[in-house]
PDB file of C-alpha atoms and ligand atoms in Angstrom:
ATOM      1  CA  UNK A   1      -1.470   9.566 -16.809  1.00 45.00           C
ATOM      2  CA  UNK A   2      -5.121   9.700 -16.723  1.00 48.00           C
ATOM      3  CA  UNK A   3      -6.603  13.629 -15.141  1.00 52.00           C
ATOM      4  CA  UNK A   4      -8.017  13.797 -11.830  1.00 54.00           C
ATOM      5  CA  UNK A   5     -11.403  15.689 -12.939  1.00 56.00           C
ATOM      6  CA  UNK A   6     -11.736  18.749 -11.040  1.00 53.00           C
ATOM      7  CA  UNK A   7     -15.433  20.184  -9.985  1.00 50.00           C
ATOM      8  CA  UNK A   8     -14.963  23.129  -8.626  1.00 46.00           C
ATOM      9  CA  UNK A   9     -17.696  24.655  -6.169  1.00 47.00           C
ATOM     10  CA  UNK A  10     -18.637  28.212  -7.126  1.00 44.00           C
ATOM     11  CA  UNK A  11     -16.707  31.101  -6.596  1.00 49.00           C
ATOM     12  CA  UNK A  12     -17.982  32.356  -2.444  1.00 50.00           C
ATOM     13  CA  UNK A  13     -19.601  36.018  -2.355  1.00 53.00           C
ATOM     14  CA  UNK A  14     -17.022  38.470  -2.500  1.00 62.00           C
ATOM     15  CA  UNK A  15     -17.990  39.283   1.790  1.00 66.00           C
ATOM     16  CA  UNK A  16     -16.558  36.216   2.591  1.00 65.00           C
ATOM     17  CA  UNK A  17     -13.040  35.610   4.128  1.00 67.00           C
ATOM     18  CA  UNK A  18     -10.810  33.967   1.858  1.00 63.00           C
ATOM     19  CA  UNK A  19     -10.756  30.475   2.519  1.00 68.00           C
ATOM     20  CA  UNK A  20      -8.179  28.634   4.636  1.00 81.00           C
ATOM     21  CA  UNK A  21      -6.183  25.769   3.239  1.00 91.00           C
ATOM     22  CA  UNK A  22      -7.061  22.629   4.149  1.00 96.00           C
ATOM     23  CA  UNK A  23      -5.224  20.927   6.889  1.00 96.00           C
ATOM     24  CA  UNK A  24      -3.423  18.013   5.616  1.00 97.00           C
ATOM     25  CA  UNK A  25      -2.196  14.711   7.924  1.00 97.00           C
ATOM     26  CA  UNK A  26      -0.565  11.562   6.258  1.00 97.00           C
ATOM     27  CA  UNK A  27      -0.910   8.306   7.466  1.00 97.00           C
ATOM     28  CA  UNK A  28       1.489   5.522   6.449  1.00 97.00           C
ATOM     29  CA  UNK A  29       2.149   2.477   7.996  1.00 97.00           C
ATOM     30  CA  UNK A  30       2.607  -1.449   6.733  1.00 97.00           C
ATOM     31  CA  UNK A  31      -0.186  -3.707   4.848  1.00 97.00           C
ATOM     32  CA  UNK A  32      -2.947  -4.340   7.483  1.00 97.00           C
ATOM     33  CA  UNK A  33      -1.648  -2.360  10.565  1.00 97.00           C
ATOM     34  CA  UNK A  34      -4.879  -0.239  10.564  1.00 97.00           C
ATOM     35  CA  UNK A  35      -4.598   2.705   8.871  1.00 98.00           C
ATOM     36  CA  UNK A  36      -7.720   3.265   7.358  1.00 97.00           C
ATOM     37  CA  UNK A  37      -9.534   1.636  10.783  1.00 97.00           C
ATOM     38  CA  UNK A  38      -7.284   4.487  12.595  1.00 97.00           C
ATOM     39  CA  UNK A  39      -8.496   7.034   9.590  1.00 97.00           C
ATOM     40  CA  UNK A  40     -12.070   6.472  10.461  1.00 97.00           C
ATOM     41  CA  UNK A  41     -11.889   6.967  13.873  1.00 97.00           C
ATOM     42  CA  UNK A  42     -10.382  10.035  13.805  1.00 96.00           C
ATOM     43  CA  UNK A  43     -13.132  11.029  11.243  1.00 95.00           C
ATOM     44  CA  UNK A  44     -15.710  10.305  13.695  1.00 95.00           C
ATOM     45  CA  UNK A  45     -14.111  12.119  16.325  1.00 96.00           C
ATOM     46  CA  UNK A  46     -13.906  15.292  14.353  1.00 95.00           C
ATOM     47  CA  UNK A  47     -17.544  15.204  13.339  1.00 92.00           C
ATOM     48  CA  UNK A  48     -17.796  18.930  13.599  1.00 93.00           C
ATOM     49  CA  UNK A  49     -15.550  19.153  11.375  1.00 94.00           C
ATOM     50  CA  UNK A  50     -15.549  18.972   7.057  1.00 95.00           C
ATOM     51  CA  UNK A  51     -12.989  15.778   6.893  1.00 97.00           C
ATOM     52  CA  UNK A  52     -11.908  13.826   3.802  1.00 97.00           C
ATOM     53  CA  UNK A  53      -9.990  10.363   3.435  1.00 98.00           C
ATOM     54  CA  UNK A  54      -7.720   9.529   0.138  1.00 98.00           C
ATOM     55  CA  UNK A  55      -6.058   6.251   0.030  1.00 98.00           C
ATOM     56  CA  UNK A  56      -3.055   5.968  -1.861  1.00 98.00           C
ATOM     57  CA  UNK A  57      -4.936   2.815  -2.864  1.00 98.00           C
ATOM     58  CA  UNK A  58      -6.921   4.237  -5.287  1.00 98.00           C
ATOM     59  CA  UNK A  59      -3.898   5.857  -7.308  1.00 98.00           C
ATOM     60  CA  UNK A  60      -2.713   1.767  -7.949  1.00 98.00           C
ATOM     61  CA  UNK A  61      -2.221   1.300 -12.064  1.00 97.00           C
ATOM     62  CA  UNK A  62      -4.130  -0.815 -14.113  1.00 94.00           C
ATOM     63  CA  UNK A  63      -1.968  -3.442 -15.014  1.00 95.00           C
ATOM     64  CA  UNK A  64      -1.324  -3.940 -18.697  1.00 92.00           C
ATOM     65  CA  UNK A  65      -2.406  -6.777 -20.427  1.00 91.00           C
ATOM     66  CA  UNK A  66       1.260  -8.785 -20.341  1.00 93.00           C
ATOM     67  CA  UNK A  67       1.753  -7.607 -16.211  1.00 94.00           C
ATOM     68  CA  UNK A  68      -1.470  -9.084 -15.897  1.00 93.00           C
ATOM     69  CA  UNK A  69      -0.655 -12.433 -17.602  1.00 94.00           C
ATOM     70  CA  UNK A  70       2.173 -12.696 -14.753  1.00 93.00           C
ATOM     71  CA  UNK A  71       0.486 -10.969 -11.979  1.00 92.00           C
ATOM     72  CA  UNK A  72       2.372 -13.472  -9.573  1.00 89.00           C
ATOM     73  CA  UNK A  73       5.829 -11.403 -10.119  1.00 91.00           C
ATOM     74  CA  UNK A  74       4.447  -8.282 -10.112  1.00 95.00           C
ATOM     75  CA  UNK A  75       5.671  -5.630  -7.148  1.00 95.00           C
ATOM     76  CA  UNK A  76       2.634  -3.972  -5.728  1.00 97.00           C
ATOM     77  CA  UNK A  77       5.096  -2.827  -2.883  1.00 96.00           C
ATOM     78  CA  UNK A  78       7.056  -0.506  -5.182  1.00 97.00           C
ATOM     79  CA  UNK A  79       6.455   3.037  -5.225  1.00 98.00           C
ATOM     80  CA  UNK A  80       6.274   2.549  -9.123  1.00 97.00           C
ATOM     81  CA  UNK A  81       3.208   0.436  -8.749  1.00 98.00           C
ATOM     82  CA  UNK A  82       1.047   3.751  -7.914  1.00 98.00           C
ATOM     83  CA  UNK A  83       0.607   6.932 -10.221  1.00 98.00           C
ATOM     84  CA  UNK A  84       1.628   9.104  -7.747  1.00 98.00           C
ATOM     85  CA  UNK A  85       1.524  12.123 -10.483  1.00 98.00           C
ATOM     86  CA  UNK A  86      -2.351  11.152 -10.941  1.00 98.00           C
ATOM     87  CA  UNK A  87      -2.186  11.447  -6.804  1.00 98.00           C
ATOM     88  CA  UNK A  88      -0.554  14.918  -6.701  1.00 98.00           C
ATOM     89  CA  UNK A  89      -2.423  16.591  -9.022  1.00 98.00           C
ATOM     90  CA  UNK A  90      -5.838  15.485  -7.021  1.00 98.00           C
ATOM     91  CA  UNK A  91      -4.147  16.301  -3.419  1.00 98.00           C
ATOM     92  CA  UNK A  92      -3.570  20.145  -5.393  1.00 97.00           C
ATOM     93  CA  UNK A  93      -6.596  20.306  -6.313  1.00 96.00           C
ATOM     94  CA  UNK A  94      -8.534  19.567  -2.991  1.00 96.00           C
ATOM     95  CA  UNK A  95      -5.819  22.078  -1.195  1.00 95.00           C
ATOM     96  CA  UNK A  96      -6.942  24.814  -3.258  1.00 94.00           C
ATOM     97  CA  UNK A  97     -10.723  24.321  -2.874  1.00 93.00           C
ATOM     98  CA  UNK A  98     -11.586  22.200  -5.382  1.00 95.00           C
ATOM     99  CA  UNK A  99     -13.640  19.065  -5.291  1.00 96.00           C
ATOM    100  CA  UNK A 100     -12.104  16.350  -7.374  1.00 97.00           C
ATOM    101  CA  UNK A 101     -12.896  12.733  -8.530  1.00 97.00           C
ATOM    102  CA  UNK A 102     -10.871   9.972  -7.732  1.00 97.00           C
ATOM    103  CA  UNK A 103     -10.114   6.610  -9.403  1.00 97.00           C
ATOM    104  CA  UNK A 104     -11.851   3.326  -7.803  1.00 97.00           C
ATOM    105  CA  UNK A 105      -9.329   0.284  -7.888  1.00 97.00           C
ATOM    106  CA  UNK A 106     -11.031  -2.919  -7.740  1.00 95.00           C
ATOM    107  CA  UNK A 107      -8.473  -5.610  -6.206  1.00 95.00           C
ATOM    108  CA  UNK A 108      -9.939  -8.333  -7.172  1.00 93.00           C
ATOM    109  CA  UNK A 109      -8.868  -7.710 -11.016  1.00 92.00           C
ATOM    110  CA  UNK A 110      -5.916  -5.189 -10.213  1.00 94.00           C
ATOM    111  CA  UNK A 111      -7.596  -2.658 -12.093  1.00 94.00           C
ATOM    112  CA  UNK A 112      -9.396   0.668 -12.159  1.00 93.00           C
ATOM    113  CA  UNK A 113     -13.187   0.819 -12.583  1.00 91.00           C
ATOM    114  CA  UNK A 114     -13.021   2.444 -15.537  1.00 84.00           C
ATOM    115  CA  UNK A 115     -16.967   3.817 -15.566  1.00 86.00           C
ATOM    116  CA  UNK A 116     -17.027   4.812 -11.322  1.00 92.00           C
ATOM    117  CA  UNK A 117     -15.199   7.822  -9.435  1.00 95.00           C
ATOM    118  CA  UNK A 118     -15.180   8.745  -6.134  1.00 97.00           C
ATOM    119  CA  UNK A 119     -16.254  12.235  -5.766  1.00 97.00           C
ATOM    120  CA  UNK A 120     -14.079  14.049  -2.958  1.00 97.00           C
ATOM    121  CA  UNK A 121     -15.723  17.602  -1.587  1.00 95.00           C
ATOM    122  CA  UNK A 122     -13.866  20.378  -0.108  1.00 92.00           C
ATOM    123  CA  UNK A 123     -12.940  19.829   3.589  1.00 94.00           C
ATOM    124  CA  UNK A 124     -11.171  21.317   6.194  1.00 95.00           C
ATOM    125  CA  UNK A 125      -9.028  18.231   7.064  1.00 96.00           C
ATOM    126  CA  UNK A 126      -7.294  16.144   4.456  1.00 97.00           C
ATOM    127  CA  UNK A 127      -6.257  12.633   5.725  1.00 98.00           C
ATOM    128  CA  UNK A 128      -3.787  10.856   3.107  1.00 98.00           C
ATOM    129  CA  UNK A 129      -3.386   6.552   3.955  1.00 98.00           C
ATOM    130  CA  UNK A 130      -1.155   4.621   2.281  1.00 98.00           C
ATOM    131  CA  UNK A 131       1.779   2.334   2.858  1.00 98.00           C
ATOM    132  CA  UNK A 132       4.085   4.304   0.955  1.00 98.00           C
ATOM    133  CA  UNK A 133       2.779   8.133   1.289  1.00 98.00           C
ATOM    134  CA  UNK A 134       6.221   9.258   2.966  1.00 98.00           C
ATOM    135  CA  UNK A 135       8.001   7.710   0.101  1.00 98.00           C
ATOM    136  CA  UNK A 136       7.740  10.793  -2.448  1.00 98.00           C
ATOM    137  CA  UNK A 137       8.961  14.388  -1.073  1.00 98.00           C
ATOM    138  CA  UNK A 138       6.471  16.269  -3.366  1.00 98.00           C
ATOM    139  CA  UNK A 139       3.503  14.039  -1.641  1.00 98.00           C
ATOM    140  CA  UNK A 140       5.351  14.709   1.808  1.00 98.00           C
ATOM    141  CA  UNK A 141       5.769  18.137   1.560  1.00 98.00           C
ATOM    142  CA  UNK A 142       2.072  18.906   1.017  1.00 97.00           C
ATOM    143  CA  UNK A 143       1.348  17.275   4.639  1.00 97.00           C
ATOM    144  CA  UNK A 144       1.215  19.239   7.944  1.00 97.00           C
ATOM    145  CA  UNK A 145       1.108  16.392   9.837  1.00 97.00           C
ATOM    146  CA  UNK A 146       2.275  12.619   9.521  1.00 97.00           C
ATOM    147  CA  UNK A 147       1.336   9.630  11.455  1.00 97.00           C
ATOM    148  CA  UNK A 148       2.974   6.558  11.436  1.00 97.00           C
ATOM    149  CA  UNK A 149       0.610   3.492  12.483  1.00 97.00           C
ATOM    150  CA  UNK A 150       3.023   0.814  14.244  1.00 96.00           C
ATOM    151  CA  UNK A 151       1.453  -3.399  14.343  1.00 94.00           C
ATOM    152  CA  UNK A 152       2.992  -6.652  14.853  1.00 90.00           C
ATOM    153  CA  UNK A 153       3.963  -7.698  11.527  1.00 89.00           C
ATOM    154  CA  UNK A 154       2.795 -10.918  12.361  1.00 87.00           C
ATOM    155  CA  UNK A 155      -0.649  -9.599  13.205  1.00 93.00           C
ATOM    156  CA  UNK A 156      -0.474  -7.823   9.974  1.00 95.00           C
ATOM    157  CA  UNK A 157      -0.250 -10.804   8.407  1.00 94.00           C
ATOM    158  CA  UNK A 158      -3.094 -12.859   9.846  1.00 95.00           C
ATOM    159  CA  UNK A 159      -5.395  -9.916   9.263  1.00 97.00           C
ATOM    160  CA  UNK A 160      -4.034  -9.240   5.859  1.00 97.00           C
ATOM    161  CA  UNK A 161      -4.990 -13.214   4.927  1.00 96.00           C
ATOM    162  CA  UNK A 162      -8.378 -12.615   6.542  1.00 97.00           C
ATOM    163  CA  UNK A 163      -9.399  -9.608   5.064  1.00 97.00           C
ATOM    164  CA  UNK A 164      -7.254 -10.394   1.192  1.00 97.00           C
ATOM    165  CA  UNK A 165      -9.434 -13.844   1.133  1.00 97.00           C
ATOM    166  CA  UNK A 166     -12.985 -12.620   2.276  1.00 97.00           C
ATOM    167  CA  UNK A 167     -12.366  -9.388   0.485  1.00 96.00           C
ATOM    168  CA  UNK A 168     -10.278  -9.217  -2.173  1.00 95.00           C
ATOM    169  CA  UNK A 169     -10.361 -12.400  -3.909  1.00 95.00           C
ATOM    170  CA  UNK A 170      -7.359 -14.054  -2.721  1.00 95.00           C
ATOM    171  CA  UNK A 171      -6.244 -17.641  -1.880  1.00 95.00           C
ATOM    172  CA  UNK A 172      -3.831 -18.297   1.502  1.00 95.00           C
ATOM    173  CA  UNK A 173      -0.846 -19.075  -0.677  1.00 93.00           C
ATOM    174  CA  UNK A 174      -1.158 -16.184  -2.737  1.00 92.00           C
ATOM    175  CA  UNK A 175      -1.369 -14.035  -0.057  1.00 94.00           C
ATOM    176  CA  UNK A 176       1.808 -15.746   1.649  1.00 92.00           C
ATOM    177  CA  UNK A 177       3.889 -15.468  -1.673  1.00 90.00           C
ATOM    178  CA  UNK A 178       3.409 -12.029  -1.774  1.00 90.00           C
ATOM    179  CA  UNK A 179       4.841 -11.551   1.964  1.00 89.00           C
ATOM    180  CA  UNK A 180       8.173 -12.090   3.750  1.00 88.00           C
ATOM    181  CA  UNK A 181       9.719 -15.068   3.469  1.00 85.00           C
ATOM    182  CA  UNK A 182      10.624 -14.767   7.562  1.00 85.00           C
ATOM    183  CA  UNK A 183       9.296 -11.945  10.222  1.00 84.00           C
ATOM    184  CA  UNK A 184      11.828 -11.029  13.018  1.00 87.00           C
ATOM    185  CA  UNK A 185       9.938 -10.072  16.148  1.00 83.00           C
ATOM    186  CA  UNK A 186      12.055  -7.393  17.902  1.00 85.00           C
ATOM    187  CA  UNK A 187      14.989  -6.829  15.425  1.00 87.00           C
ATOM    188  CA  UNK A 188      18.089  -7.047  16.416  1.00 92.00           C
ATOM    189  CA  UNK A 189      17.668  -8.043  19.982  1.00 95.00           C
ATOM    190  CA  UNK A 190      16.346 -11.443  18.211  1.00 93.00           C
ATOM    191  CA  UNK A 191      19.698 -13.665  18.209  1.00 95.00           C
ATOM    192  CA  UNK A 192      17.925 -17.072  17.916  1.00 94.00           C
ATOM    193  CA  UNK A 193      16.222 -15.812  14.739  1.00 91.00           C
ATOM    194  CA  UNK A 194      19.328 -14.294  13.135  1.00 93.00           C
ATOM    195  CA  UNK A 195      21.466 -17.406  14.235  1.00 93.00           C
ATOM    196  CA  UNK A 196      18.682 -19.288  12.511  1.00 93.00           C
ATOM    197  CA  UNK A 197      18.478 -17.266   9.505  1.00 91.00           C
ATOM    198  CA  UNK A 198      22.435 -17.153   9.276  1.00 92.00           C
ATOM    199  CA  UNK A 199      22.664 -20.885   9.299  1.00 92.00           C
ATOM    200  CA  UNK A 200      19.863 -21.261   6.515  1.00 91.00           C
ATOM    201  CA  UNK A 201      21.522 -18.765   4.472  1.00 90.00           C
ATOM    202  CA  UNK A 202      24.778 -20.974   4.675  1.00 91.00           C
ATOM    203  CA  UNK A 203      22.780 -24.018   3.721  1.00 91.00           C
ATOM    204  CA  UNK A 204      21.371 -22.374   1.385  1.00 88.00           C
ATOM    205  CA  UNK A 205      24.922 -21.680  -0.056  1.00 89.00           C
ATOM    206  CA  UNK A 206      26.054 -24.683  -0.093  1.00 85.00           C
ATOM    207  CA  UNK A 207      23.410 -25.571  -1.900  1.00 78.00           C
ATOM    208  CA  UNK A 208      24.451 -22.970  -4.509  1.00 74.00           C
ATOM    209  CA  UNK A 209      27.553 -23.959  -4.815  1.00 76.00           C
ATOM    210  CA  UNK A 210      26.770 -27.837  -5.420  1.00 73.00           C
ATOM    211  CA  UNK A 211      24.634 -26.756  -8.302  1.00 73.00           C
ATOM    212  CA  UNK A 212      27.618 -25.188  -9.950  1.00 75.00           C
ATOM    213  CA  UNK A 213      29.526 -28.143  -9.337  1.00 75.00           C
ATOM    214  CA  UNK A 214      27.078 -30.807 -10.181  1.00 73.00           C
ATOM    215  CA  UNK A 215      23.587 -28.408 -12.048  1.00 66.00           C
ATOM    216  CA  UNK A 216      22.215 -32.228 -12.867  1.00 64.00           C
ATOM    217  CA  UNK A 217      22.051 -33.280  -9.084  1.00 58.00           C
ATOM    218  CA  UNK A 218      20.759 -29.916  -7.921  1.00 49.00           C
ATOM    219  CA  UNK A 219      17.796 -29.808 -10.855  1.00 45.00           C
ATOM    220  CA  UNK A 220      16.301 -32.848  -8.358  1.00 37.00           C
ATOM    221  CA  UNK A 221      17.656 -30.680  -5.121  1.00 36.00           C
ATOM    222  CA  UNK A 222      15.321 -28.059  -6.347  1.00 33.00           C
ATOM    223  CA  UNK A 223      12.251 -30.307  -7.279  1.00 28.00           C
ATOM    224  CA  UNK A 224      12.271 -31.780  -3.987  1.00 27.00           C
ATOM    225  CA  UNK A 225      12.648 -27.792  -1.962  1.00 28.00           C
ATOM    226  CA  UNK A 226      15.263 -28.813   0.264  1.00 25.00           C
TER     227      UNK A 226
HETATM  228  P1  ADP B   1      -4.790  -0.882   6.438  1.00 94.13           P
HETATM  229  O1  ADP B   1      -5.609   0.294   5.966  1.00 94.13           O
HETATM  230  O2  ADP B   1      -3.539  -0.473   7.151  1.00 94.13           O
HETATM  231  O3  ADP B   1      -4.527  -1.899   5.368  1.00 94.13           O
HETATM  232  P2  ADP B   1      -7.211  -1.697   7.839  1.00 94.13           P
HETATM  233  O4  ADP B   1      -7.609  -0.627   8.789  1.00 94.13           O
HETATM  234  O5  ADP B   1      -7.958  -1.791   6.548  1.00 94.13           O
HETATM  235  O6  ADP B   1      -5.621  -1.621   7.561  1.00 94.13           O
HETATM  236  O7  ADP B   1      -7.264  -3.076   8.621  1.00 94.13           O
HETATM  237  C1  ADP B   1      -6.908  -4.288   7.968  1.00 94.13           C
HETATM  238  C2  ADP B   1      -7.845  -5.388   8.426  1.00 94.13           C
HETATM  239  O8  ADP B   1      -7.656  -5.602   9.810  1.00 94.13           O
HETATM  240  C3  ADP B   1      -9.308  -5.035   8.226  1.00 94.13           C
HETATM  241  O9  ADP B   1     -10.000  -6.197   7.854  1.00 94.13           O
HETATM  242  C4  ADP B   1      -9.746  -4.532   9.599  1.00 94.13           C
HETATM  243  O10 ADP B   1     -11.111  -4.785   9.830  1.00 94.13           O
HETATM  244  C5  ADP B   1      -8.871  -5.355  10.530  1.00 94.13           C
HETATM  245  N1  ADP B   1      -8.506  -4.600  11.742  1.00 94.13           N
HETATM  246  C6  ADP B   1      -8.042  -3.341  11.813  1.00 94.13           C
HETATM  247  N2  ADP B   1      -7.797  -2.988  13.088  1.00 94.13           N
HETATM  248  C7  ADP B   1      -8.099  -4.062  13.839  1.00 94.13           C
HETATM  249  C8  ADP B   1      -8.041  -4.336  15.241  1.00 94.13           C
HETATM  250  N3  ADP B   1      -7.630  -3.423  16.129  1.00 94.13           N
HETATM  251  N4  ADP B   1      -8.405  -5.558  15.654  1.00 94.13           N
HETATM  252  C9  ADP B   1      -8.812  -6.494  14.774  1.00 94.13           C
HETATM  253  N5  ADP B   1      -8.906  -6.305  13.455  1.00 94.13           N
HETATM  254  C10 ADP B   1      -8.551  -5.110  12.977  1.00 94.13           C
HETATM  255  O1  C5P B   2      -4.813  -1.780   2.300  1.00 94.13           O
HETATM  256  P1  C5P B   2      -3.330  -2.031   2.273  1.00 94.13           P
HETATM  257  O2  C5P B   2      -2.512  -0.885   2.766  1.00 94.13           O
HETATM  258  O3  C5P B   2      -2.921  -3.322   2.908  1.00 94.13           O
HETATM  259  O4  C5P B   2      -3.033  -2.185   0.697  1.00 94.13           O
HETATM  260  C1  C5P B   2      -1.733  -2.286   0.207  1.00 94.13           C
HETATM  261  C2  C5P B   2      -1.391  -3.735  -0.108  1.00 94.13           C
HETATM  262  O5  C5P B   2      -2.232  -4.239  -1.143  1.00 94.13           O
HETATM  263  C3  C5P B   2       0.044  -3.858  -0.607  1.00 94.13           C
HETATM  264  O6  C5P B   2       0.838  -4.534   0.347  1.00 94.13           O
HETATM  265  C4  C5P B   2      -0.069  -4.638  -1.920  1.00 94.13           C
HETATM  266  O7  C5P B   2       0.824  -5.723  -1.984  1.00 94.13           O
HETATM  267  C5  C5P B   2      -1.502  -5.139  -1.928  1.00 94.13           C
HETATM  268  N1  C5P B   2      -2.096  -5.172  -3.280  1.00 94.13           N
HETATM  269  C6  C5P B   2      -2.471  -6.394  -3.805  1.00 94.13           C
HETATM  270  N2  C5P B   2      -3.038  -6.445  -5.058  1.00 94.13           N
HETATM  271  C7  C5P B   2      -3.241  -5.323  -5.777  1.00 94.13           C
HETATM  272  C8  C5P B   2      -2.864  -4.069  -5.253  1.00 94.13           C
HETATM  273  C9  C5P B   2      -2.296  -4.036  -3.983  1.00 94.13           C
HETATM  274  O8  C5P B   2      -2.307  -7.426  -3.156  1.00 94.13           O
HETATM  275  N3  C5P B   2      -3.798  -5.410  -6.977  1.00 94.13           N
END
């Protein structure tokens, strides 16, 4: 994996207390629900504090030349999708007082700009966003603090098509592809939806099984997206 370049500040006076480590929160929570909004505000709240944000965003991988010819069935939901090495090495770095320069991902092209870094100084507070930063124990273990940020997944969605087509490039389908098929408001509590999903599923089935019994018949079932 690419290095996270360190710059680190000169060495304080020898008078000076040894410095604290940094104070670290993670935020996680699903595509959209407002975890870098939430990030920000509690930045601007602690303006007398030295604050820093890193989004797990920036860790993404390029994608290769043949993952980028089918960029369609790519996962960018899967904990594999992110360098997460590339991610702990920085995080060590800014714990033990050193500034360090982060990798830019550019959506539009799923790709890091290879030429730009984000410089990230020393701070007192360390706030880590991502949707999957409580997925790795090395990346959780480094946090003092997590935060979970909880929205409607169907308001996650609408903003996520808002934001994914004015800012990063996308069309409404391709934004809809890459989502749930079906969102269940309020779990299992939700019998209408889960009788309504059960009954698709056995349609769905039957389907199945009439395309093992006749594949000629069910080549036209398909074409038509019964
Ligand atoms: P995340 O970091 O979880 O992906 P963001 O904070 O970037 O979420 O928010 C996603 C989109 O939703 C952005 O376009 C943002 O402006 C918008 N947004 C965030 N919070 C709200 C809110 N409370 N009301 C309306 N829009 C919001
Ligand atoms: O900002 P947010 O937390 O929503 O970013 C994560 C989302 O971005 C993921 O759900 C992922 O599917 C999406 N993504 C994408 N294209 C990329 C990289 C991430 O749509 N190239």
């Amino acid at each position: 994996s690419a290095t996270c370049n360190g710059a680190a500040d000169a060495p304080s006076g020898l008078a000076s207390p040894a410095p604290r480590q940094p104070f670290v929160i993670g935020v996680c929570g699903g595509t959209a629900s407002g975890k870098t909004t939430v990030c920000d505000m509690i930045i601007q709240q602690l303006h007398d504090h030295r604050v820093v944000l890193v989004n797990q965003d920036s860790f993404y991988r390029g994608l290769t030349e043949e993952e980028s010819e089918h960029v369609e069935e790519y996962n960018f939901d899967h904990p594999d999708a992110f360098d997460t090495d590339q991610l702990l090495e920085c995080m060590g770095k800014l714990k033990s007082g050193q500034s360090v320069n982060i990798p830019i991902y550019d959506f539009k092209n799923h790709r890091r700009c290879s030429e730009s870094f984000r410089k990230v100084n020393v701070s007192d507070v360390i706030i880590l966003e991502g949707i999957l930063v409580f997925h790795d124990q090395r990346v959780r273990d480094l946090m003092d603090m997590k935060i979970f940020v909880d929205t409607d997944a169907d308001i996650r969605l609408a903003r996520r098509i808002r934001r994914d087509t004015v800012e990063r490039g996308r069309d409404v389908l391709s934004v809809l592809e890459q989502y749930a098929d079906v969102i269940i408001p309020r779990g299992g509590d939700n019998h209408v939806a889960i009788d309504l999903i059960a009954q698709h599923i056995r349609t769905k089935l039957g389907q199945h099984d009439l395309c093992k019994l006749y594949p000629n018949v069910c080549v036209v079932q398909t074409t038509f997206q019964i």
